[in-house]
Short mmCIF file of C-alpha atoms in Angstrom, two decimals:
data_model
loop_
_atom_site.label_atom_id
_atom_site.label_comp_id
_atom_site.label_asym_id
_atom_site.label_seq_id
_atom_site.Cartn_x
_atom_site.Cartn_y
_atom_site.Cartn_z
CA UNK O 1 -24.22 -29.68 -43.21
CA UNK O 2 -25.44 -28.00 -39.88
CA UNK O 3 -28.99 -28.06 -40.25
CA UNK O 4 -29.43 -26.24 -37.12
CA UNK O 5 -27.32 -23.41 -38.08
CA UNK O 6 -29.68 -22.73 -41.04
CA UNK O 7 -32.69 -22.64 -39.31
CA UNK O 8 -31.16 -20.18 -36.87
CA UNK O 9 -30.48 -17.55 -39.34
CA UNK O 10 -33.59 -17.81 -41.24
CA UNK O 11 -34.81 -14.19 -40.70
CA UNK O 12 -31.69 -12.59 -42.27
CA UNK O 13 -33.59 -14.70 -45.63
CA UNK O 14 -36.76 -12.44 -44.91
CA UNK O 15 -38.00 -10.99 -48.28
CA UNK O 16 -39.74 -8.79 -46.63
CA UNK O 17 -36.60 -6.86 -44.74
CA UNK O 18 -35.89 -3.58 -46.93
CA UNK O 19 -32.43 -3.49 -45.91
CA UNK O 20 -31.82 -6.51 -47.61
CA UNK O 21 -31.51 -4.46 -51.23
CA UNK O 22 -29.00 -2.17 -50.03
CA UNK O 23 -26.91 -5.24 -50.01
CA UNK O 24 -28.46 -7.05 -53.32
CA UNK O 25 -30.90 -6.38 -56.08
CA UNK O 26 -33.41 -9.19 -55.94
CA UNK O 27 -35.40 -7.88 -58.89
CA UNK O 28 -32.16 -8.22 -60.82
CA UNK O 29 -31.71 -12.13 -59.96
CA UNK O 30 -35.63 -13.18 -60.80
CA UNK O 31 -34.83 -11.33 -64.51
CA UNK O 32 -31.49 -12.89 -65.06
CA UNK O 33 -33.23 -16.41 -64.01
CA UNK O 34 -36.73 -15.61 -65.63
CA UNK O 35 -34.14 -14.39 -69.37
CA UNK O 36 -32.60 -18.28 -69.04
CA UNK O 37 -36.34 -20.29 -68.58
CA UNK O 38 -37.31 -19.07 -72.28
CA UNK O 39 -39.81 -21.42 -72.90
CA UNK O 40 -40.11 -23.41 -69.75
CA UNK O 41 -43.01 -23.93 -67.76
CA UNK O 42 -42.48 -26.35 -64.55
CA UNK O 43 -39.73 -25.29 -62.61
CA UNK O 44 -37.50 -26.54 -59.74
CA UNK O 45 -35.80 -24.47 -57.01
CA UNK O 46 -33.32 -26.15 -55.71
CA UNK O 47 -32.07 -25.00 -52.21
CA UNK O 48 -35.04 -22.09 -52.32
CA UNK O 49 -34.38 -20.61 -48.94
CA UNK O 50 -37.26 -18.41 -48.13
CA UNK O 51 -38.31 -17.80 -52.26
CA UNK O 52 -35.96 -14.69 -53.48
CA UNK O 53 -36.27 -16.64 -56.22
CA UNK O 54 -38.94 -19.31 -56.77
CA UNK O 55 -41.88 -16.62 -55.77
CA UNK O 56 -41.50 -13.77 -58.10
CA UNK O 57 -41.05 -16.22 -61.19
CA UNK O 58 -44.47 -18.08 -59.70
CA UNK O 59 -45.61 -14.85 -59.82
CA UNK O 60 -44.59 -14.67 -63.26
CA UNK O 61 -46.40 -17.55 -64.36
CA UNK O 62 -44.43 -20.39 -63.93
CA UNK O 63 -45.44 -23.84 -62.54
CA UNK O 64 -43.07 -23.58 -59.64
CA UNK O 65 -41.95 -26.18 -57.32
CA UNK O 66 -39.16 -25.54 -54.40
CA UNK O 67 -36.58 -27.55 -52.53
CA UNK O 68 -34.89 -26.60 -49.23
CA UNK O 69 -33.29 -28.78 -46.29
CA UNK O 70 -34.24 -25.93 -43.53
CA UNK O 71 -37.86 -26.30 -41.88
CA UNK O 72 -37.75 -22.55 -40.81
CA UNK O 73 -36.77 -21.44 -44.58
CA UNK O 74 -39.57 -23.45 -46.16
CA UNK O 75 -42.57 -22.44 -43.08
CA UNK O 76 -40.66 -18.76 -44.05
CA UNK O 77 -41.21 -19.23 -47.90
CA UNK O 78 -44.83 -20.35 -48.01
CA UNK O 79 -46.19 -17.67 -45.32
CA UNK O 80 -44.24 -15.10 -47.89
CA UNK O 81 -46.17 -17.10 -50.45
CA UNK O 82 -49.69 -16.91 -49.21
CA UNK O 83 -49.11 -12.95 -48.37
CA UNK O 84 -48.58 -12.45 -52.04
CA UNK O 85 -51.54 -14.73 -53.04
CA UNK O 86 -49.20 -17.13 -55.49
CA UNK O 87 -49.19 -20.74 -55.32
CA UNK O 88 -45.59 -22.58 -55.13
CA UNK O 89 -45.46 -26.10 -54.08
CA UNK O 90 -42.62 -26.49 -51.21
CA UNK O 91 -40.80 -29.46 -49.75
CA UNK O 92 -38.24 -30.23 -47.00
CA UNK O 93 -35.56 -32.48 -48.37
CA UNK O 94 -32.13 -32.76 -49.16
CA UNK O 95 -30.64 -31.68 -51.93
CA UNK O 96 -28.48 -35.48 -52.88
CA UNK O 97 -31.78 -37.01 -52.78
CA UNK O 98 -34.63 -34.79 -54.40
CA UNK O 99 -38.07 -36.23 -54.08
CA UNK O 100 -38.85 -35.82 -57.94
CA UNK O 101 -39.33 -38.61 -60.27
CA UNK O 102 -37.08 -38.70 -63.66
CA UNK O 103 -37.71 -36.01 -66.35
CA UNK O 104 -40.33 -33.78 -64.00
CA UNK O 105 -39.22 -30.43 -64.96
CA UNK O 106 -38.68 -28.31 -67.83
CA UNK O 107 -35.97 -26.61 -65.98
CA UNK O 108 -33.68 -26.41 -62.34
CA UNK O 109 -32.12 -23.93 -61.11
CA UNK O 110 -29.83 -23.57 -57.59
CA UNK O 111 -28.83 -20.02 -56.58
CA UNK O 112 -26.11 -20.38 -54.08
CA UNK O 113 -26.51 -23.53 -52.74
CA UNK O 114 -24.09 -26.07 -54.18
CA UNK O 115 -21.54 -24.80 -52.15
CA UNK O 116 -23.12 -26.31 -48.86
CA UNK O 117 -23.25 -29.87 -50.30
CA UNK O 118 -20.86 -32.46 -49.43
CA UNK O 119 -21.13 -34.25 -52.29
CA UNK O 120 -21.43 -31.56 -55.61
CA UNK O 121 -21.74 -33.87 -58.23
CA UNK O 122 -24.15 -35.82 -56.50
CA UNK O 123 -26.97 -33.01 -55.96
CA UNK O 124 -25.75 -32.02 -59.43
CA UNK O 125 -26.57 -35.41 -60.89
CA UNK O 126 -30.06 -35.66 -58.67
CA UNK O 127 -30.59 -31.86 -60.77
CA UNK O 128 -29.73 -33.52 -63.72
CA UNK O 129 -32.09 -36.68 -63.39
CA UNK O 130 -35.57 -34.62 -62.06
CA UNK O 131 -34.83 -32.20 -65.62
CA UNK O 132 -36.75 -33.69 -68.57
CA UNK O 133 -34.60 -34.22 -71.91
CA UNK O 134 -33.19 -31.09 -73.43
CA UNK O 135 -34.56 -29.32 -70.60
CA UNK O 136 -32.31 -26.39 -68.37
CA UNK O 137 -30.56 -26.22 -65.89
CA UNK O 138 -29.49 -23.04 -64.29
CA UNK O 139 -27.37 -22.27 -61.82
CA UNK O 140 -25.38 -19.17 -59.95
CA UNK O 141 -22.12 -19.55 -57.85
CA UNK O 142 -19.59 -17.71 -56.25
CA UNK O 143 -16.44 -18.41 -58.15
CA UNK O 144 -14.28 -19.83 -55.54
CA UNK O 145 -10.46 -20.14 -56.31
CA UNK O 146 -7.87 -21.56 -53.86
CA UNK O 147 -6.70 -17.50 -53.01
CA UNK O 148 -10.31 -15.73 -54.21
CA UNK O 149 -10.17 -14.46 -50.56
CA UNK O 150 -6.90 -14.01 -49.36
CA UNK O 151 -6.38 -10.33 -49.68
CA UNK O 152 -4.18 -7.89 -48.11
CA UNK O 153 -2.60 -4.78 -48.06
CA UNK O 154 -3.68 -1.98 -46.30
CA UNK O 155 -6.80 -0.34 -48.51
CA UNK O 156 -8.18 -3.84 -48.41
CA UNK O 157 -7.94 -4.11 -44.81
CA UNK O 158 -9.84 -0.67 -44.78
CA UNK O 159 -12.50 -1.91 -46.96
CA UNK O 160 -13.22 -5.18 -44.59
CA UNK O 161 -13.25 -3.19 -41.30
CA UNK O 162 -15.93 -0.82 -43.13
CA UNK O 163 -17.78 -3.73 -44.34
CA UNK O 164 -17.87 -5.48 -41.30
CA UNK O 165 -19.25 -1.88 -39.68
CA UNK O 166 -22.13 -1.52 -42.58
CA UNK O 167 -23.28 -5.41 -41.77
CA UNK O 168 -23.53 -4.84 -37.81
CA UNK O 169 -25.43 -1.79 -38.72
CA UNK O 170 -27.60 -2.92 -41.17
CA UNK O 171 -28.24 -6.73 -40.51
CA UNK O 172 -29.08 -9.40 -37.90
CA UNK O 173 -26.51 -9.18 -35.23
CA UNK O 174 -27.50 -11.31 -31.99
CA UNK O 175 -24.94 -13.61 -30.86
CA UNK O 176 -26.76 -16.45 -32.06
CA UNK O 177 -26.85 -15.53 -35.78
CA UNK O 178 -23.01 -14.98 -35.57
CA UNK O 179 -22.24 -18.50 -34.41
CA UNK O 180 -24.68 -19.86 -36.49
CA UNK O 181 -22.52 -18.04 -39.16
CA UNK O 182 -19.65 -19.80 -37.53
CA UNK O 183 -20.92 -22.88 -37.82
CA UNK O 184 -22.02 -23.43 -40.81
CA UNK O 185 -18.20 -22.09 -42.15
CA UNK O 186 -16.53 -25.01 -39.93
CA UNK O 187 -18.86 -27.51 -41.26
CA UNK O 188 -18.28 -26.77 -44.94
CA UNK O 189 -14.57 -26.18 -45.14
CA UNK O 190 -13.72 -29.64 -46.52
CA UNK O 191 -15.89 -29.63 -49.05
CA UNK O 192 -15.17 -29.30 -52.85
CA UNK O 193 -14.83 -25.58 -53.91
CA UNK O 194 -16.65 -24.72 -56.54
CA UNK O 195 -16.05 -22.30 -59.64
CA UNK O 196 -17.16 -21.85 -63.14
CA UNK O 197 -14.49 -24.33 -64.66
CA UNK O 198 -15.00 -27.06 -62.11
CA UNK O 199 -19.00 -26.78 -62.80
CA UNK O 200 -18.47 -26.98 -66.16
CA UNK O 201 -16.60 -29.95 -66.51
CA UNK O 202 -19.09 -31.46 -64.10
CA UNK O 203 -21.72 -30.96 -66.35
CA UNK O 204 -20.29 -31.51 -69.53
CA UNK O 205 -18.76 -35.08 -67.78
CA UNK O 206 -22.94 -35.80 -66.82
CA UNK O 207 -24.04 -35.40 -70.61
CA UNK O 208 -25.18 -31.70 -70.41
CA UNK O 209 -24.17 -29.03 -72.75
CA UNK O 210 -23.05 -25.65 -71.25
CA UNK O 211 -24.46 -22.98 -73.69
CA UNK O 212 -24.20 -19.59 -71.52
CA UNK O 213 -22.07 -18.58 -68.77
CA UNK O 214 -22.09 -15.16 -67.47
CA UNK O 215 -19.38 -13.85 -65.03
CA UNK O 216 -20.77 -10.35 -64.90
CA UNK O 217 -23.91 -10.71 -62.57
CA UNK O 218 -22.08 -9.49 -59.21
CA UNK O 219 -22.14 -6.27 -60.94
CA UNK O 220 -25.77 -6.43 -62.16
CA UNK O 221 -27.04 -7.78 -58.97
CA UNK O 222 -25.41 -6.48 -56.11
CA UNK O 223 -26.76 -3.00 -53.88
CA UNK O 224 -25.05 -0.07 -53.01
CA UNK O 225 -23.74 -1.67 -49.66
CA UNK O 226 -22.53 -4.68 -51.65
CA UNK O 227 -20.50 -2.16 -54.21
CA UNK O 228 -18.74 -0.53 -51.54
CA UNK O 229 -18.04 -3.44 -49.65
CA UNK O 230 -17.14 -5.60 -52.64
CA UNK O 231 -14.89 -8.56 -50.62
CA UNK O 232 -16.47 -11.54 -52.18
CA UNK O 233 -14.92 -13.05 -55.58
CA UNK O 234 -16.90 -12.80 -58.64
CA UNK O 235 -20.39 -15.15 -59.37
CA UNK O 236 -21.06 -16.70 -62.01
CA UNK O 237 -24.05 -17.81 -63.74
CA UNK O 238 -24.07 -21.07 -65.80
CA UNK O 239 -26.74 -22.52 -68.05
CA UNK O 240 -26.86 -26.23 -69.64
CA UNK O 241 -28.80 -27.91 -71.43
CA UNK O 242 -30.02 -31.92 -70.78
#
C-alpha cells in the first residue's frame, strides 16, 4: 500500500468540508452502523480515516477506539475530535497487525478499507481475533465483480464525462491529489477483489456467522452528486457474528 499517497489526500477526508454531502450522506452511514452495534459498547474502527465514522457513534455513547495506517488521517481525526469535545482513542498501525489483545471489543467494523489490503483474510482474521466471543463484526464494501466497471455505450460515456466535470468542480483538484489518486490505483491492482460472496465465505471459513447483509445502502447513503453520477457498482453491508 502507498502510504504516502494516503497522507497526500487527507483533506478530501475533511468532515468538516460541506461539499462532501453532495456526494454522500454521512448521517446515513453512522445510523446504518450505530442500527448493527445493538447492544455493544467498546468499539473498533478499523481503517477510520479522519472519523466519518468512529466520531459521531463516540458521540453517541460508545467506548470508541480507531485504527488507521495514515499519520495525516489520524492527526486529522483527533483535531476533528477535540473540536467536537468527544473522546476517541486513535492509533497508527496497520491493519494485518492490529495492536489489540484477543477478545477487546464488543464489536469491529471497517468501512471501505479492506479493499487496500494485500492480504484480506489476514486483516479479516486480525478483526476477527481483537472481537470478543459472539461479538460483531461489521463491515461495508464496494461489491467488486471482474466487469462491475467496464461500461460502455454512449449514455454511459455521457454520464462519466459529467461526473468527472461535477468532481473537478466540487472537490480537491491540485495535481498532487490526482497522482496520489493514481497511485494508490497502481499499487492495489493485484490485490484480491472483494464482493459480498467472497466476504462471506471468508467469514463463514474463520468461524463467524453472517446474519445480515444489505445490498441497498448505495441508495440510502449516497448525495445528490453521487445519484447523478452513479458509476460505482453497488456496496454492500455485511454483519457476522464471532
Amino acid at each position: 500500500m502507498n502510504l504516502n499517497s494516503w497522507d497526500k489526500i487527507t483533506e478530501r477526508y475533511d468532515l468538516k468540508n460541506p461539499l462532501k454531502r453532495l456526494w454522500s450522506r454521512n448521517e446515513v452511514w453512522v445510523e446504518l452502523f450505530d442500527e448493527q452495534l445493538a447492544g455493544c459498547k467498546r468499539i473498533l474502527d478499523v481503517g477510520c480515516g479522519a472519523g466519518a465514522i468512529c466520531i459521531p457513534l463516540a458521540m453517541k455513547g460508545y467506548e470508541v477506539c480507531a485504527f488507521d495506517l495514515s499519520d495525516k488521517m489520524i492527526r486529522l481525526a483527533k483535531k476533528r475530535a477535540e473540536e467536537l469535545k468527544t473522546s476517541v482513542i486513535f492509533l497508527i498501525c496497520d491493519s494485518h497487525n492490529l495492536p489489540a489483545k484477543d477478545n477487546s471489543f464488543d464489536a469491529t467494523i471497517c468501512k471501505f478499507a479492506l479493499w487496500p489490503l494485500k492480504d484480506v483474510e489476514r486483516g479479516i482474521k486480525e478483526m476477527i481475533r481483537v472481537t470478543k466471543p459472539n461479538g460483531k463484526i461489521v463491515v461495508v464494501e464496494v461489491d467488486r465483480t471482474d466487469n462491475s466497471m467496464h461500461k460502455s455505450g454512449p449514455r454511459w460515456k455521457i454520464k462519466y464525462h459529467v461526473c468527472k466535470m461535477l468532481n473537478f468542480l466540487t472537490r480537491e483538484r491540485s495535481k498532487k491529489h490526482r497522482s496520489a489518486w493514481n497511485a494508490i490505483k497502481e499499487s492495489v491492482k493485484s490485490n484480491p477483489k472483494i464482493n459480498s460472496e467472497h466476504l462471506s465465505d471468508l467469514m463463514e471459513k474463520n468461524g463467524c456467522m453472517v446474519y445480515h447483509v444489505d445490498k441497498s445502502i448505495k441508495e440510502k447513503t449516497t448525495g445528490i452528486l453521487g445519484r447523478i453520477c452513479n458509476l460505482m457498482p453497488p456496496y454492500f453491508l455485511m454483519a457476522v457474528e464471532k
